[in-house]
Amino acid sequence: MTEYLITFNDEWVPEHTPEQIQAKSAAVKPVIDEMKAAGVFVFSNGALDASTVLCSVTAQDGRPVFSDGPYVESKEHLGGFCVIRVPDDETARHWAGRLAVALDWPQELQRFPPAVGG
C-alpha cells in the first residue's frame, strides 16, 4: 500500500464565518468516517494558517537556530492535510475528490515515495 498526502493551502480558501467553518467540518466528517471504515485513513488535521506557525528552524554550525514565525514571507500556508494509505493512484484520486467536494475548495494530492529499506 502507498501513502498519499492530500492538502489544501490556506490561501485557496475564502474567508469563512465560524458558522461556515462548522458547516464544513460537518460536511467532511462523513467522508473521514468513510475513510476510516475503508481502512485507508492514517491521519488528518486542519485549521492551520499563518497564525498557527510556532517557529522556523535552520541549521547553523551544526546547531539548530530557532526564529519566530515562518522562515520566508509568503501568502501560502498549509491549511490542512490528510494522509491516506491506498493501493493505487486511482483510489487516492477518489478520496482527494471526495474531500474537495465535501469542503468545496481545492485539494492537492501527492504520493509519498516508497520507504527506503522498508
XYZ file of N, CA, C and O in Angstrom, residues 34-110:
308
model
N -15.945 7.547 6.472
C -15.924 6.540 5.415
C -14.495 6.066 5.140
O -14.259 4.878 4.915
N -13.534 7.003 5.181
C -12.121 6.628 5.024
C -11.694 5.660 6.132
O -11.011 4.674 5.870
N -12.114 5.974 7.344
C -11.768 5.108 8.479
C -12.390 3.727 8.300
O -11.726 2.709 8.521
N -13.645 3.696 7.910
C -14.331 2.415 7.714
C -13.681 1.597 6.602
O -13.634 0.367 6.672
N -13.159 2.272 5.576
C -12.495 1.590 4.462
C -11.064 1.186 4.806
O -10.418 0.483 4.035
N -10.575 1.640 5.963
C -9.221 1.291 6.388
C -8.120 2.042 5.657
O -6.971 1.602 5.653
N -8.434 3.200 5.052
C -7.428 3.956 4.310
C -6.934 5.188 5.067
O -5.905 5.758 4.723
N -7.650 5.600 6.083
C -7.324 6.809 6.838
C -6.113 6.570 7.731
O -6.057 5.596 8.468
N -5.129 7.471 7.659
C -3.962 7.404 8.537
C -4.023 8.537 9.558
O -3.974 8.304 10.762
N -4.142 9.787 9.071
C -4.117 10.933 9.978
C -4.547 12.173 9.219
O -4.281 12.290 8.027
N -5.201 13.106 9.893
C -5.522 14.388 9.274
C -5.571 15.480 10.328
O -5.670 15.196 11.525
N -5.502 16.712 9.850
C -5.636 17.865 10.723
C -5.905 19.071 9.847
O -5.620 19.061 8.662
N -6.443 20.110 10.418
C -6.765 21.303 9.648
C -6.735 22.531 10.511
O -6.213 22.519 11.621
N -7.317 23.606 9.991
C -7.369 24.898 10.679
C -5.974 25.468 10.888
O -5.714 26.168 11.854
N -5.077 25.184 9.951
C -3.734 25.735 10.008
C -3.688 26.991 9.139
O -4.295 27.051 8.091
N -2.978 28.000 9.609
C -2.765 29.204 8.821
C -1.548 29.925 9.388
O -0.844 29.390 10.244
N -1.305 31.127 8.937
C -0.122 31.864 9.393
C -0.111 32.037 10.910
O 0.954 32.084 11.525
N -1.285 32.105 11.522
C -1.345 32.316 12.970
C -0.925 31.088 13.772
O -0.659 31.189 14.964
N -0.872 29.920 13.136
C -0.521 28.699 13.870
C 0.958 28.348 13.769
O 1.404 27.389 14.394
N 1.719 29.140 12.999
C 3.157 28.877 12.868
C 3.826 29.161 14.196
O 3.715 30.251 14.752
N 4.513 28.168 14.733
C 5.200 28.321 16.008
C 6.568 28.952 15.819
O 6.937 29.899 16.513
N 7.338 28.403 14.913
C 8.680 28.920 14.676
C 9.241 28.310 13.401
O 8.643 27.414 12.820
N 10.391 28.809 13.005
C 11.165 28.208 11.930
C 12.487 27.755 12.516
O 12.976 28.342 13.482
N 13.055 26.723 11.928
C 14.324 26.191 12.433
C 15.276 26.053 11.252
O 14.917 25.479 10.223
N 16.454 26.585 11.398
C 17.517 26.406 10.417
C 18.726 25.815 11.134
O 18.776 25.795 12.373
N 19.663 25.333 10.354
C 20.903 24.795 10.930
C 22.028 25.797 10.715
O 22.183 26.348 9.624
N 22.784 26.023 11.763
C 23.946 26.920 11.672
C 25.062 26.316 12.508
O 24.899 26.091 13.711
N 26.154 26.003 11.843
C 27.308 25.384 12.513
C 26.914 24.112 13.262
O 27.375 23.862 14.379
N 26.036 23.326 12.659
C 25.633 22.055 13.245
C 24.680 22.167 14.409
O 24.441 21.185 15.113
N 24.115 23.344 14.629
C 23.173 23.543 15.737
C 21.879 24.162 15.194
O 21.912 24.927 14.245
N 20.761 23.851 15.827
C 19.508 24.456 15.381
C 19.411 25.918 15.806
O 19.830 26.279 16.907
N 18.876 26.743 14.923
C 18.618 28.146 15.234
C 17.124 28.371 15.028
O 16.597 28.150 13.936
N 16.462 28.777 16.078
C 15.016 28.966 16.057
C 14.689 30.448 15.878
O 15.326 31.303 16.488
N 13.679 30.723 15.056
C 13.190 32.091 14.909
C 11.671 32.058 14.903
O 11.062 31.068 14.516
N 11.081 33.143 15.332
C 9.622 33.223 15.376
C 9.052 33.258 13.972
O 9.638 33.848 13.064
N 7.890 32.640 13.822
C 7.140 32.733 12.588
C 7.723 31.972 11.420
O 8.694 31.242 11.565
N 7.129 32.180 10.249
C 7.588 31.454 9.064
C 8.975 31.924 8.628
O 9.369 33.053 8.888
N 9.680 31.038 7.958
C 11.038 31.332 7.505
C 11.044 32.403 6.432
O 11.874 33.284 6.426
N 10.116 32.327 5.498
C 10.040 33.321 4.428
C 8.673 33.972 4.451
O 7.686 33.366 4.862
N 8.615 35.212 4.022
C 7.330 35.883 3.893
C 6.594 35.275 2.708
O 7.119 35.217 1.608
N 5.413 34.796 2.952
C 4.650 34.154 1.890
C 3.173 34.205 2.224
O 2.795 34.174 3.392
N 2.351 34.289 1.186
C 0.912 34.211 1.391
C 0.488 32.761 1.570
O -0.587 32.478 2.039
N 1.334 31.842 1.138
C 0.962 30.437 1.127
C 1.263 29.776 2.473
O 2.379 29.829 2.965
N 0.242 29.197 3.030
C 0.370 28.454 4.282
C -0.485 27.204 4.170
O -1.607 27.260 3.662
N 0.030 26.118 4.664
C -0.742 24.888 4.681
C -1.995 25.117 5.505
O -1.930 25.616 6.625
N -3.130 24.771 4.947
C -4.397 24.959 5.654
C -4.870 23.698 6.359
O -5.475 23.739 7.412
N -4.571 22.550 5.778
C -4.957 21.282 6.371
C -4.447 20.141 5.517
O -4.005 20.338 4.387
N -4.517 18.945 6.074
C -3.989 17.795 5.354
C -4.652 16.513 5.828
O -5.253 16.461 6.899
N -4.509 15.483 5.005
C -4.966 14.152 5.336
C -3.980 13.169 4.720
O -3.603 13.318 3.555
N -3.536 12.206 5.486
C -2.669 11.144 4.977
C -3.525 9.886 4.856
O -4.225 9.514 5.803
N -3.470 9.279 3.674
C -4.216 8.039 3.444
C -3.251 6.961 2.958
O -2.177 7.264 2.438
N -3.631 5.722 3.134
C -2.852 4.569 2.650
C -3.771 3.739 1.776
O -4.719 3.132 2.278
N -3.507 3.757 0.470
C -4.366 3.080 -0.500
C -3.513 2.339 -1.520
O -2.317 2.596 -1.636
N -4.122 1.420 -2.292
C -3.332 0.594 -3.200
C -2.841 1.288 -4.462
O -1.871 0.831 -5.062
N -3.509 2.395 -4.897
C -3.104 2.961 -6.183
C -3.536 4.419 -6.311
O -4.301 4.945 -5.498
N -3.019 5.058 -7.380
C -3.316 6.465 -7.628
C -4.811 6.712 -7.836
O -5.340 7.730 -7.390
N -5.477 5.812 -8.512
C -6.905 5.987 -8.786
C -7.709 6.079 -7.482
O -8.591 6.930 -7.329
N -7.380 5.219 -6.537
C -8.077 5.243 -5.249
C -7.745 6.517 -4.483
O -8.618 7.128 -3.859
N -6.496 6.946 -4.548
C -6.100 8.199 -3.893
C -6.852 9.381 -4.498
O -7.326 10.264 -3.775
N -6.987 9.390 -5.825
C -7.739 10.445 -6.503
C -9.202 10.456 -6.038
O -9.799 11.520 -5.852
N -9.761 9.270 -5.852
C -11.144 9.170 -5.370
C -11.305 9.918 -4.055
O -12.223 10.736 -3.894
N -10.433 9.622 -3.092
C -10.562 10.238 -1.769
C -10.259 11.727 -1.804
O -10.922 12.523 -1.132
N -9.274 12.152 -2.591
C -8.983 13.584 -2.723
C -10.198 14.298 -3.322
O -10.563 15.404 -2.890
N -10.831 13.667 -4.290
C -12.035 14.236 -4.890
C -13.180 14.341 -3.905
O -13.915 15.335 -3.886
N -13.334 13.325 -3.084
C -14.403 13.353 -2.069
C -14.184 14.518 -1.102
O -15.131 15.204 -0.718
N -12.924 14.738 -0.693
C -12.629 15.856 0.212
C -12.871 17.190 -0.483
O -13.430 18.117 0.118
N -12.453 17.314 -1.744
C -12.655 18.564 -2.482
C -14.140 18.910 -2.579
O -14.531 20.070 -2.401
N -14.970 17.915 -2.840
C -16.410 18.149 -2.962
C -17.015 18.482 -1.598
O -17.794 19.426 -1.465
N -16.645 17.729 -0.568
C -17.222 17.964 0.761
C -16.853 19.349 1.294
O -17.681 20.026 1.900
N -15.622 19.766 1.070
C -15.165 21.056 1.580
C -15.434 22.205 0.619
O -15.442 23.363 1.009
N -15.591 21.871 -0.668
C -15.803 22.868 -1.716
C -14.626 23.835 -1.822
O -14.799 25.041 -1.978
N -13.411 23.285 -1.692
C -12.214 24.048 -2.014
C -11.151 23.087 -2.527
O -11.229 21.890 -2.296
N -10.176 23.602 -3.290
C -9.205 22.737 -3.962
C -8.375 21.901 -3.001
O -8.104 22.316 -1.873
N -7.980 20.741 -3.486
C -7.094 19.847 -2.755
C -5.919 19.509 -3.676
O -6.075 19.492 -4.897
N -4.789 19.222 -3.095
C -3.628 18.776 -3.858
C -3.262 17.385 -3.371
O -3.269 17.128 -2.165
N -2.937 16.494 -4.279
C -2.642 15.102 -3.954
C -1.182 14.814 -4.287
O -0.735 15.078 -5.393
N -0.464 14.263 -3.328
C 0.931 13.868 -3.541
C 1.138 12.458 -3.065
O 0.598 12.047 -2.042
